[in-house]
Coordinates of C-alpha atoms and ligand atoms in Angstrom, one line a residue:
Chain X
M1 CA 130.2 110.0 95.4
E2 CA 130.2 106.7 95.4
N3 CA 127.8 104.1 94.1
A4 CA 125.8 107.0 92.9
L5 CA 123.3 105.0 90.8
L6 CA 122.0 108.4 88.8
E7 CA 125.1 110.8 88.2
A8 CA 124.7 114.3 86.1
H9 CA 127.4 116.5 85.5
G10 CA 127.7 119.9 83.9
L11 CA 124.4 120.1 82.2
H12 CA 123.1 123.1 80.4
K13 CA 120.2 123.6 78.6
R14 CA 119.5 126.5 77.0
F15 CA 115.9 126.8 75.1
G16 CA 117.0 130.0 72.6
A17 CA 118.0 133.2 74.5
L18 CA 117.0 131.7 78.3
E19 CA 119.9 129.2 80.1
A20 CA 116.8 127.3 81.7
V21 CA 119.5 125.2 83.7
R22 CA 123.1 126.2 83.9
N23 CA 125.9 123.7 84.8
V24 CA 123.1 121.4 87.1
S25 CA 125.7 118.0 88.5
L26 CA 123.5 115.8 91.2
S27 CA 123.5 112.4 92.3
L28 CA 121.5 110.0 93.7
R29 CA 122.4 107.6 95.9
P30 CA 120.8 104.5 97.0
G31 CA 118.2 104.3 99.4
E32 CA 118.3 108.4 99.0
V33 CA 115.5 110.8 98.6
L34 CA 116.5 114.3 97.1
A35 CA 114.4 117.7 97.5
F36 CA 114.6 119.3 94.3
L37 CA 113.7 123.1 95.2
G38 CA 113.2 126.2 93.4
K39 CA 110.6 128.3 92.4
N40 CA 108.6 128.5 89.0
G41 CA 110.5 128.4 86.4
A42 CA 113.5 128.1 88.2
G43 CA 114.6 124.6 85.3
K44 CA 113.1 121.4 87.7
T45 CA 111.1 120.3 85.3
T46 CA 113.6 120.6 82.6
T47 CA 116.1 119.0 84.6
V48 CA 114.1 116.0 85.4
K49 CA 113.7 116.0 81.9
I50 CA 117.2 116.0 81.1
L51 CA 118.0 112.6 83.9
S52 CA 114.9 111.2 82.4
S53 CA 116.6 111.3 78.8
L54 CA 114.2 113.1 77.0
L55 CA 115.6 116.5 76.3
L56 CA 119.7 116.5 75.5
P57 CA 121.4 118.6 77.1
D58 CA 123.8 121.5 75.4
R59 CA 126.2 120.3 77.2
G60 CA 127.0 118.1 80.5
E61 CA 126.1 114.0 80.4
V62 CA 124.0 111.8 82.7
R63 CA 124.6 108.2 83.8
L64 CA 122.2 106.3 84.8
L65 CA 124.1 103.1 87.1
G66 CA 127.1 104.1 84.9
K67 CA 125.5 104.0 81.5
D68 CA 124.6 107.1 79.6
P69 CA 120.4 106.9 78.6
F70 CA 120.6 108.9 75.4
K71 CA 122.9 106.3 73.5
D72 CA 122.0 103.1 75.3
P73 CA 118.3 103.0 75.8
W74 CA 118.5 99.7 77.8
A75 CA 119.3 102.0 80.4
L76 CA 116.3 103.1 81.2
R77 CA 114.8 100.0 82.1
H78 CA 116.1 101.2 85.8
L79 CA 114.4 104.5 86.0
G80 CA 110.5 105.0 86.6
A81 CA 109.2 109.0 86.0
V82 CA 106.6 110.4 87.0
L83 CA 106.4 114.0 84.8
E84 CA 104.3 117.3 86.0
G85 CA 101.4 118.5 83.5
N86 CA 101.1 114.9 81.7
R87 CA 98.9 112.5 82.1
N88 CA 101.1 109.7 81.9
V89 CA 99.1 107.3 81.6
Y90 CA 95.8 106.2 78.5
W91 CA 92.8 107.5 79.7
R92 CA 91.1 104.7 77.7
L93 CA 92.5 102.2 79.6
T94 CA 91.6 100.6 83.2
P95 CA 94.2 100.9 85.9
L96 CA 95.0 96.9 85.4
E97 CA 95.6 97.5 81.2
N98 CA 98.1 100.7 81.9
L99 CA 100.6 99.0 84.3
V100 CA 101.0 96.2 81.9
Y101 CA 101.2 98.1 79.2
F102 CA 103.7 100.3 80.4
G103 CA 105.1 97.4 82.6
V104 CA 105.7 95.3 79.4
A105 CA 106.9 98.8 77.3
R106 CA 109.9 98.5 79.9
G107 CA 111.0 95.3 79.9
L108 CA 108.9 93.2 81.6
C109 CA 107.4 90.1 80.8
L110 CA 103.5 89.3 80.2
A111 CA 102.8 87.1 83.3
S112 CA 104.8 89.3 85.6
A113 CA 103.8 92.3 84.5
R114 CA 100.2 91.7 85.5
K115 CA 101.4 89.9 88.4
R116 CA 103.1 93.0 90.1
A117 CA 100.7 95.3 88.4
L118 CA 97.7 93.4 90.9
A119 CA 100.1 93.9 94.0
L120 CA 100.9 97.1 92.8
L121 CA 96.9 97.9 92.8
E122 CA 97.1 96.0 96.1
E123 CA 99.1 98.1 97.5
Y124 CA 97.4 101.3 96.5
G125 CA 94.3 100.8 97.3
L126 CA 93.1 100.8 93.8
L127 CA 92.1 97.2 93.0
E128 CA 88.5 97.9 93.2
K129 CA 88.9 100.2 90.3
A130 CA 91.3 98.4 89.0
Q131 CA 88.4 97.3 85.5
V132 CA 87.6 101.5 85.3
E133 CA 89.0 103.1 82.1
V134 CA 91.2 105.4 83.7
R135 CA 88.7 108.9 82.2
H136 CA 86.2 107.7 85.0
L137 CA 88.9 107.8 87.7
S138 CA 89.0 111.1 90.2
R139 CA 92.3 113.1 89.6
G140 CA 93.6 111.8 92.5
M141 CA 93.8 108.3 91.9
Q142 CA 95.1 109.1 88.6
Q143 CA 97.9 110.7 90.2
K144 CA 98.1 107.8 91.8
L145 CA 98.4 105.6 89.1
A146 CA 100.7 107.5 87.5
L147 CA 102.8 106.7 90.1
L148 CA 102.1 102.9 89.8
Q149 CA 103.2 103.5 86.3
A150 CA 106.6 104.9 87.0
L151 CA 106.8 101.8 89.8
I152 CA 105.9 98.0 87.6
H153 CA 109.6 97.3 86.6
D154 CA 110.8 98.2 90.2
P155 CA 113.3 100.4 89.3
E156 CA 116.1 101.7 91.1
V157 CA 115.9 105.4 90.4
L158 CA 112.9 107.4 90.4
L159 CA 112.9 111.1 89.1
L160 CA 108.2 112.5 90.7
D161 CA 108.1 115.5 89.1
E162 CA 105.0 117.0 92.0
P163 CA 104.1 113.5 93.0
T164 CA 101.7 114.6 95.7
L165 CA 99.9 117.8 93.7
G166 CA 96.4 117.4 93.8
L167 CA 96.4 114.5 96.4
D168 CA 93.9 114.4 99.5
V169 CA 95.4 114.5 102.4
E170 CA 95.3 110.6 103.0
T171 CA 97.0 109.7 100.0
A172 CA 99.5 112.4 100.1
L173 CA 100.6 110.6 103.6
L174 CA 100.1 107.2 102.2
V175 CA 102.2 108.2 99.0
Q176 CA 105.0 109.9 101.2
E177 CA 105.2 106.9 103.2
K178 CA 105.7 104.8 100.5
V179 CA 108.1 106.9 98.8
R180 CA 109.7 106.6 102.1
A181 CA 109.4 102.7 102.5
L182 CA 111.0 102.7 98.7
A183 CA 114.1 104.5 99.9
R184 CA 114.8 102.1 103.0
A185 CA 114.4 99.3 100.1
G186 CA 117.1 101.1 98.5
K187 CA 115.9 103.3 96.1
A188 CA 117.6 106.5 94.7
L189 CA 114.2 109.4 94.5
L190 CA 114.6 112.4 93.1
L191 CA 110.8 114.6 94.0
T192 CA 110.1 118.2 93.7
T193 CA 107.3 119.3 94.9
H194 CA 106.1 123.0 96.0
Q195 CA 104.8 121.8 99.2
L196 CA 108.0 122.1 101.7
E197 CA 106.5 120.6 104.4
V198 CA 106.6 117.3 102.2
A199 CA 110.0 117.9 100.9
E200 CA 110.9 118.6 104.7
A201 CA 109.1 115.2 105.9
L202 CA 110.4 113.2 102.8
A203 CA 114.4 114.4 102.0
D204 CA 117.7 113.3 103.1
R205 CA 119.4 115.9 101.0
V206 CA 118.0 118.8 99.4
A207 CA 118.6 120.9 96.5
I208 CA 117.7 124.0 95.5
I209 CA 118.1 124.8 92.2
H210 CA 117.6 128.8 91.7
R211 CA 117.0 130.4 88.2
G212 CA 118.5 127.0 86.4
E213 CA 121.9 126.9 89.2
V214 CA 122.2 124.6 91.6
V215 CA 122.9 127.2 94.3
L216 CA 122.3 124.7 97.6
V217 CA 123.3 120.7 97.7
E218 CA 123.3 119.6 101.5
D219 CA 122.2 117.1 104.2
K220 CA 118.9 118.2 105.4
E221 CA 120.0 117.9 109.1
R222 CA 123.2 119.8 108.8
L223 CA 121.3 122.3 106.4
L224 CA 118.5 122.8 109.0
A225 CA 120.9 122.8 112.3
R226 CA 123.3 125.7 110.4
F227 CA 120.1 127.6 109.6
A228 CA 119.0 127.2 113.2
G229 CA 121.4 129.5 114.5
N230 CA 120.9 131.4 117.6
H231 CA 117.6 132.3 117.1
Y232 CA 115.3 132.7 119.8
V233 CA 111.2 133.3 119.3
L234 CA 109.6 135.4 122.3
E235 CA 105.7 135.7 122.9
L236 CA 104.3 138.3 125.9
E237 CA 101.0 137.7 127.2
S238 CA 99.8 141.6 126.0
S239 CA 101.7 144.0 124.0
P240 CA 104.4 145.6 125.4
P241 CA 104.6 149.3 125.9
P242 CA 106.7 152.0 123.7
A243 CA 109.5 152.4 126.5
V244 CA 110.0 148.8 126.4
L245 CA 109.9 148.1 122.6
A246 CA 112.1 150.5 121.6
R247 CA 114.5 149.1 124.1
L248 CA 114.0 145.7 122.4
R249 CA 114.1 147.3 118.8
A250 CA 117.4 148.8 120.5
L251 CA 119.2 145.2 121.4
G252 CA 118.3 144.2 117.5
V253 CA 114.6 142.3 118.9
E254 CA 112.6 141.4 114.9
G255 CA 108.9 141.2 114.9
E256 CA 105.9 141.8 115.9
G257 CA 103.5 139.1 117.0
P258 CA 106.4 136.0 118.1
F259 CA 109.4 138.3 118.5
L260 CA 112.4 137.5 116.8
F261 CA 115.7 137.4 118.4
R262 CA 119.1 136.7 116.8
G263 CA 121.8 136.1 119.1
D264 CA 123.4 133.9 121.7
G265 CA 122.0 132.4 124.9
E266 CA 124.1 135.7 127.1
A267 CA 122.6 138.1 124.7
L268 CA 118.9 137.3 125.7
W269 CA 119.5 138.2 129.2
Q270 CA 119.5 141.7 128.1
V271 CA 116.5 140.5 126.5
L272 CA 114.6 139.3 129.0
E273 CA 116.1 141.8 131.8
A274 CA 114.4 144.4 129.1
L275 CA 110.8 143.0 129.4
R276 CA 111.2 141.7 133.0
P277 CA 108.0 142.0 134.6
L278 CA 106.0 141.6 131.6
P279 CA 104.5 138.1 131.6
L280 CA 106.1 136.1 128.8
R281 CA 104.4 132.9 127.3
R282 CA 107.2 131.4 125.7
V283 CA 110.6 131.9 125.3
A284 CA 111.7 129.4 122.8
R285 CA 115.1 128.9 120.4
A286 CA 113.4 129.3 117.1
E287 CA 113.6 125.9 114.6
A288 CA 114.8 126.2 111.2
D289 CA 112.2 124.9 109.0
L290 CA 112.8 123.7 104.7
L291 CA 110.5 127.1 103.7
E292 CA 112.5 129.4 106.1
V293 CA 115.5 128.3 104.0
F294 CA 114.6 128.1 100.6
L295 CA 113.4 131.6 101.3
K296 CA 116.4 133.0 102.4
V297 CA 118.3 130.9 99.9
V298 CA 116.9 131.8 96.9
G299 CA 115.9 135.1 98.2
H300 CA 120.0 136.0 98.8
A301 CA 121.0 134.0 95.8
Chain S
M1 CA 110.0 91.9 71.6
L2 CA 107.5 89.2 71.1
E3 CA 105.2 90.5 74.3
L4 CA 105.8 93.7 72.9
F5 CA 103.6 92.8 70.0
L6 CA 101.8 90.4 72.1
V7 CA 101.0 93.7 74.4
E8 CA 100.5 96.4 71.7
F9 CA 97.8 93.9 69.4
W10 CA 96.2 93.2 72.9
R11 CA 95.7 97.3 73.2
N12 CA 94.3 97.1 69.9
L13 CA 92.5 94.6 70.8
L14 CA 90.6 96.2 74.0
S15 CA 90.3 99.2 72.4
L16 CA 88.3 97.4 68.5
R17 CA 86.4 95.9 72.0
R18 CA 85.3 99.0 74.1
Y19 CA 85.4 101.2 71.1
P20 CA 83.6 99.4 68.3
M21 CA 81.9 102.0 67.0
E22 CA 84.9 104.1 65.8
L23 CA 85.8 100.6 63.4
L24 CA 82.3 101.1 62.2
G25 CA 82.3 104.2 61.7
G26 CA 85.6 104.1 59.6
V27 CA 83.8 101.1 57.8
V28 CA 80.7 103.3 57.1
T29 CA 82.5 106.5 55.8
L30 CA 84.8 104.7 53.9
S31 CA 82.3 102.6 52.4
L32 CA 80.3 105.3 51.5
I33 CA 82.5 107.5 49.9
F34 CA 83.2 104.5 47.0
Y35 CA 80.0 103.7 46.6
L36 CA 78.6 108.0 46.5
L37 CA 81.2 107.5 43.6
F38 CA 80.4 104.2 42.3
L39 CA 76.7 105.8 41.6
G40 CA 78.1 108.6 40.2
A41 CA 79.6 106.6 37.8
R42 CA 76.8 104.9 37.0
F43 CA 74.4 107.6 36.6
L44 CA 76.8 109.4 34.1
A45 CA 77.6 105.4 32.3
G46 CA 73.6 105.6 31.6
P47 CA 71.1 102.6 32.8
G48 CA 72.3 99.0 31.7
A49 CA 75.9 100.0 31.9
E50 CA 78.1 97.0 32.5
F51 CA 81.6 97.8 33.8
G52 CA 83.1 94.4 33.3
G53 CA 86.2 94.2 34.3
R54 CA 86.6 97.6 35.6
L55 CA 85.0 97.2 38.5
E56 CA 86.4 94.5 40.2
A57 CA 90.2 96.3 39.6
V58 CA 88.9 99.7 40.9
L59 CA 87.3 98.4 43.8
V60 CA 91.1 96.4 44.5
G61 CA 92.9 99.9 44.0
Y62 CA 90.4 101.9 46.9
L63 CA 90.9 98.6 49.2
L64 CA 94.4 99.0 48.5
W65 CA 94.5 102.9 49.5
T66 CA 92.4 102.7 52.6
F67 CA 94.7 99.8 53.6
T68 CA 97.5 101.9 52.9
L69 CA 96.4 105.1 54.3
F70 CA 96.3 103.5 57.6
A71 CA 99.6 102.5 57.5
Y72 CA 100.6 105.7 56.7
N73 CA 98.3 108.0 59.0
S74 CA 98.3 106.2 62.2
L75 CA 101.2 106.7 63.4
S76 CA 101.1 110.1 63.3
F77 CA 97.8 110.4 64.4
G78 CA 99.1 108.5 67.2
L79 CA 101.9 111.1 68.3
M80 CA 100.0 114.0 67.6
E81 CA 97.3 112.3 69.7
E82 CA 99.6 110.9 72.7
S83 CA 101.6 114.3 73.0
Q84 CA 98.6 116.6 73.5
T85 CA 97.0 113.9 76.1
G86 CA 100.8 113.0 78.0
T87 CA 101.4 110.0 77.4
L88 CA 104.1 110.2 74.2
E89 CA 106.8 111.2 77.3
Q90 CA 105.9 108.1 79.0
V91 CA 106.3 106.1 75.6
F92 CA 109.4 107.8 74.9
L93 CA 110.6 106.7 78.6
T94 CA 110.8 102.6 77.1
P95 CA 114.1 100.8 76.7
Y96 CA 113.4 99.0 73.8
G97 CA 114.0 102.8 72.8
P98 CA 110.9 104.4 70.3
I99 CA 111.9 103.2 66.8
P100 CA 111.3 99.7 67.7
L101 CA 108.1 100.8 69.6
F102 CA 106.8 102.2 66.8
L103 CA 107.6 100.0 64.5
V104 CA 106.4 97.3 66.4
R105 CA 102.8 98.9 67.2
N106 CA 102.0 99.3 63.6
L107 CA 102.8 95.2 63.1
A108 CA 100.5 95.2 65.6
G109 CA 97.9 97.6 64.2
L110 CA 98.2 95.6 61.5
F111 CA 95.2 93.2 62.3
T112 CA 92.9 95.6 63.1
Q113 CA 93.3 97.5 60.1
G114 CA 92.8 94.3 57.6
I115 CA 89.5 93.5 60.3
L116 CA 88.3 97.2 58.3
V117 CA 89.6 96.7 55.6
F118 CA 87.9 93.2 55.1
L119 CA 84.5 94.7 56.3
I120 CA 84.8 97.9 53.7
A121 CA 85.5 95.0 51.3
L122 CA 82.6 93.0 52.5
V123 CA 79.9 95.9 52.4
L124 CA 81.3 97.1 48.8
M125 CA 81.1 93.4 47.3
A126 CA 76.8 93.2 48.8
L127 CA 76.2 97.2 47.2
T128 CA 77.7 96.7 44.3
G129 CA 78.0 93.3 42.9
A130 CA 81.5 93.0 42.6
R131 CA 82.8 89.7 42.7
L132 CA 86.4 89.6 44.0
S133 CA 88.4 86.5 44.1
F134 CA 91.4 87.0 45.9
A135 CA 94.6 85.1 44.0
P136 CA 96.9 84.3 47.9
L137 CA 100.2 85.6 45.9
V138 CA 98.7 89.3 45.3
V139 CA 99.9 90.0 49.2
L140 CA 103.2 89.8 48.5
P141 CA 102.7 93.0 46.1
F142 CA 100.6 94.0 48.6
L143 CA 103.6 93.9 51.5
A144 CA 105.2 95.9 49.7
V145 CA 102.4 98.6 48.8
L146 CA 102.4 98.5 53.0
L147 CA 106.6 98.9 54.3
G148 CA 106.6 101.8 51.5
G149 CA 103.5 103.0 53.1
Y150 CA 104.9 103.1 56.8
G151 CA 107.5 104.7 55.2
L152 CA 106.2 107.6 54.3
G153 CA 103.9 107.5 57.2
F154 CA 107.1 107.8 59.7
A155 CA 107.9 110.4 57.8
M156 CA 104.4 112.2 58.5
G157 CA 105.6 110.8 62.1
A158 CA 108.3 112.8 61.8
L159 CA 106.4 115.9 60.6
A160 CA 104.1 115.4 63.6
L161 CA 106.7 115.1 66.1
L162 CA 107.7 118.3 65.2
Y163 CA 105.1 120.5 64.2
K164 CA 102.1 118.5 66.0
R165 CA 99.3 120.2 63.7
I166 CA 99.4 117.9 60.6
G167 CA 95.8 117.2 60.1
Q168 CA 95.5 119.2 57.1
L169 CA 98.3 118.1 55.6
L170 CA 97.6 114.6 56.1
G171 CA 93.8 114.9 55.2
L172 CA 95.1 116.5 51.5
S173 CA 98.3 114.1 50.9
Q174 CA 95.7 111.4 51.0
F175 CA 95.2 111.9 47.7
L176 CA 98.8 112.3 46.5
L177 CA 98.9 108.3 47.1
L178 CA 96.3 107.2 45.5
F179 CA 97.9 108.9 42.6
L180 CA 101.0 106.8 43.9
L181 CA 98.9 104.4 44.0
Q182 CA 97.1 104.3 40.0
A183 CA 100.7 105.3 38.6
P184 CA 101.8 103.6 35.6
G185 CA 104.1 100.8 36.1
G186 CA 107.2 101.7 34.5
F187 CA 110.2 102.9 34.7
P188 CA 109.9 106.8 35.8
F189 CA 107.5 105.6 37.9
S190 CA 108.7 102.9 40.0
L191 CA 110.6 104.8 41.2
L192 CA 107.8 106.4 42.9
P193 CA 107.2 105.2 46.7
L194 CA 104.2 102.6 46.4
A195 CA 104.0 102.6 42.4
P196 CA 105.5 99.4 41.9
G197 CA 103.7 97.0 43.9
A198 CA 100.6 98.8 43.4
A199 CA 100.9 98.3 39.5
L200 CA 102.1 94.6 40.4
A201 CA 98.8 93.7 42.7
R202 CA 96.9 96.1 39.9
G203 CA 97.8 93.8 36.7
M204 CA 97.4 90.3 39.2
L205 CA 93.6 91.3 40.1
A206 CA 92.8 93.4 37.3
E207 CA 93.9 91.4 33.9
G208 CA 95.0 88.2 35.8
A209 CA 99.2 89.0 35.0
P210 CA 101.1 86.3 36.6
L211 CA 103.2 87.1 39.9
E212 CA 107.1 88.1 37.8
A213 CA 109.5 87.4 39.9
K214 CA 111.4 90.6 38.9
A215 CA 108.4 93.4 39.3
L216 CA 108.2 91.7 42.8
L217 CA 111.9 92.6 44.1
L218 CA 111.8 96.0 42.6
A219 CA 108.4 96.6 44.6
F220 CA 110.0 95.3 47.8
L221 CA 113.4 97.2 47.0
N222 CA 111.2 100.3 46.4
G223 CA 109.3 99.5 50.0
L224 CA 112.5 99.2 51.9
L225 CA 114.0 101.9 50.7
Y226 CA 111.1 104.1 51.2
L227 CA 110.6 102.3 54.6
A228 CA 114.7 103.1 55.4
L229 CA 114.3 106.5 54.5
G230 CA 111.1 107.2 56.0
L231 CA 113.5 105.6 59.6
F232 CA 115.6 107.7 58.7
L233 CA 113.6 111.4 59.0
F234 CA 111.9 109.6 62.1
R235 CA 115.1 109.4 64.0
K236 CA 116.4 113.0 62.6
A237 CA 113.0 114.0 64.1
V238 CA 113.2 111.7 67.6
G239 CA 117.1 113.8 67.7
R240 CA 115.8 117.4 67.1
A241 CA 112.2 116.9 69.4
K242 CA 114.8 116.2 72.3
R243 CA 117.3 119.0 71.6
L244 CA 113.8 121.3 71.6
G245 CA 112.0 119.9 74.3
L246 CA 109.3 118.8 71.8
L247 CA 107.5 115.9 73.3
H248 CA 105.4 117.0 75.3
G249 CA 101.7 118.4 74.0
Y250 CA 100.8 122.0 73.7
Ligands
ATP401 N1 110.1 123.0 75.6 C1 110.7 124.3 76.2 N2 110.8 125.6 75.1 C2 111.0 126.5 75.7 N3 111.4 127.2 77.0 C3 111.0 126.4 77.6 C4 111.0 124.8 77.8 N4 111.1 124.2 78.5 C5 110.8 125.1 79.1 N5 111.2 126.2 79.4 C6 111.4 127.7 79.8 O1 112.5 126.6 80.7 C7 112.4 127.6 82.3 C8 112.3 126.2 83.5 O2 111.3 125.4 83.1 P1 110.5 123.7 84.3 O3 109.4 123.5 83.9 O4 112.2 123.8 84.1 O5 110.4 125.5 85.9 P2 110.2 124.5 86.6 O6 111.6 124.7 87.7 O7 109.7 123.0 86.6 O8 108.7 125.2 87.1 P3 107.8 124.6 87.8 O9 107.6 124.8 89.2 O10 106.8 126.4 87.9 O11 107.5 123.5 87.2 C9 111.2 128.4 82.1 O12 111.4 129.7 81.7 C10 110.4 128.1 80.9 O13 109.5 128.3 80.0
MG402 MG1 108.1 121.8 86.9

């Protein structure tokens, strides 16, 4: 875990009888995107709030560039966050005013806050709305502004709780592109989302939290390779006669529309033998996606 | 910190320019309240009644009250609104720390509140015919009162942070402020928040009493003490809110 920008060790948080977060340890290194996944109520937002020092853990510690943000708030200079279910910005101010305000509140001086605000608005295509009060902006624009608000002081660590929620396709893609660019520029990003395809597209590493416990943290590529294993997908031109189907089942073939076979390449030949001479449409090695991984992990945890 | 002050000040001016009706509404309501009381008093006293210097003293007391009122409740209203709309957590992400930020906010709000009180003073002087001549030195006990007002404001802010809906309590306790501002200057009363500074200011304005150094010192000590107490309570409340996860609304 050398030179991690954000580190958390053994976080515990209990709300009354509910243990919302149990023994969570995470680290974010420069240049990486960590997808933080979990079902509703799994403890993602709670963890994000602890990491951003808005919620005090019962146990455990957070280090932001080596400093404890609970004791030394100046460490927050290096953190930006989009918080879930919040407006994150002032409705009665314009995007430009919001960014200047938050820029200064995060430690920039007025002149550089303004300069950076204009540059960001330009970059994210919000310049023409720079002078319109936020309450008159569309939801997607507000969400985009929430992201800019987290970026205004150019922090090293970004915690994004559902940043693509409610964005249209184009804007979501823009945000994804920007997230990649930020990671390339050496920022460390944590991203929670229920859109697993977004996570799959962006993540370098994946962490899955289930009932307050991190049940998996792994490099994304390795994770997908591990879960792909020896699975094959078979599709036929028409449904097989019952006798063939019975033989397939005996060989352990699952599924209906596309059939799924778990086994190695040799065993696959037995399946193909059983299917002969029915016309095949497709035989392919199954690729795992994050959705499948996710369902398996939280299903078995 | 200076930059933070400037940006908070700028934010105040923006909302003043963008929503002038809120300021005007405040001026009208607060002027009207006093004017109706004034009319009522004149009606009771009968036609041709002369208030003499009393009117001026009462008016000064009233203006002081409105000023203190803002110091007292603007933090709480801000906290309640921001936790509901969901900007409070972002505000708490400031590296300056929430308490310095709210102190600076209070300071930056003084100017707009000053404008408001000034407008109320103009309106009421025109309506009632009162003549206020400000001895510039009155500003000093005024400041002492404001310090105490902010202290009480932080104490209420602590409640607002933890319990959110304290609008009713704020409304009722405004009258407690009125009592504190009208309390006599002597010993047991001078321990109450706001009282010694207010008594000093009243004496200077209504009776033309000179500014007594000892009384002023006492007023400032009182103001600082209650400010420190308010900040202490607020600090505790921030810690508790962070433990219980109360910074967001609903
Ligand atoms: N301030 C609080 N007081 C009491 N319980 C809370 C508080 N905040 C969160 N919880 C509870 O903690 C659990 C975890 O909530 P959390 O918001 O972290 O989930 P999440 O993973 O972000 O879910 P979602 O995907 O729905 O956003 C939930 O059961 C929630 O009800
Ligand atoms: Mg959440």
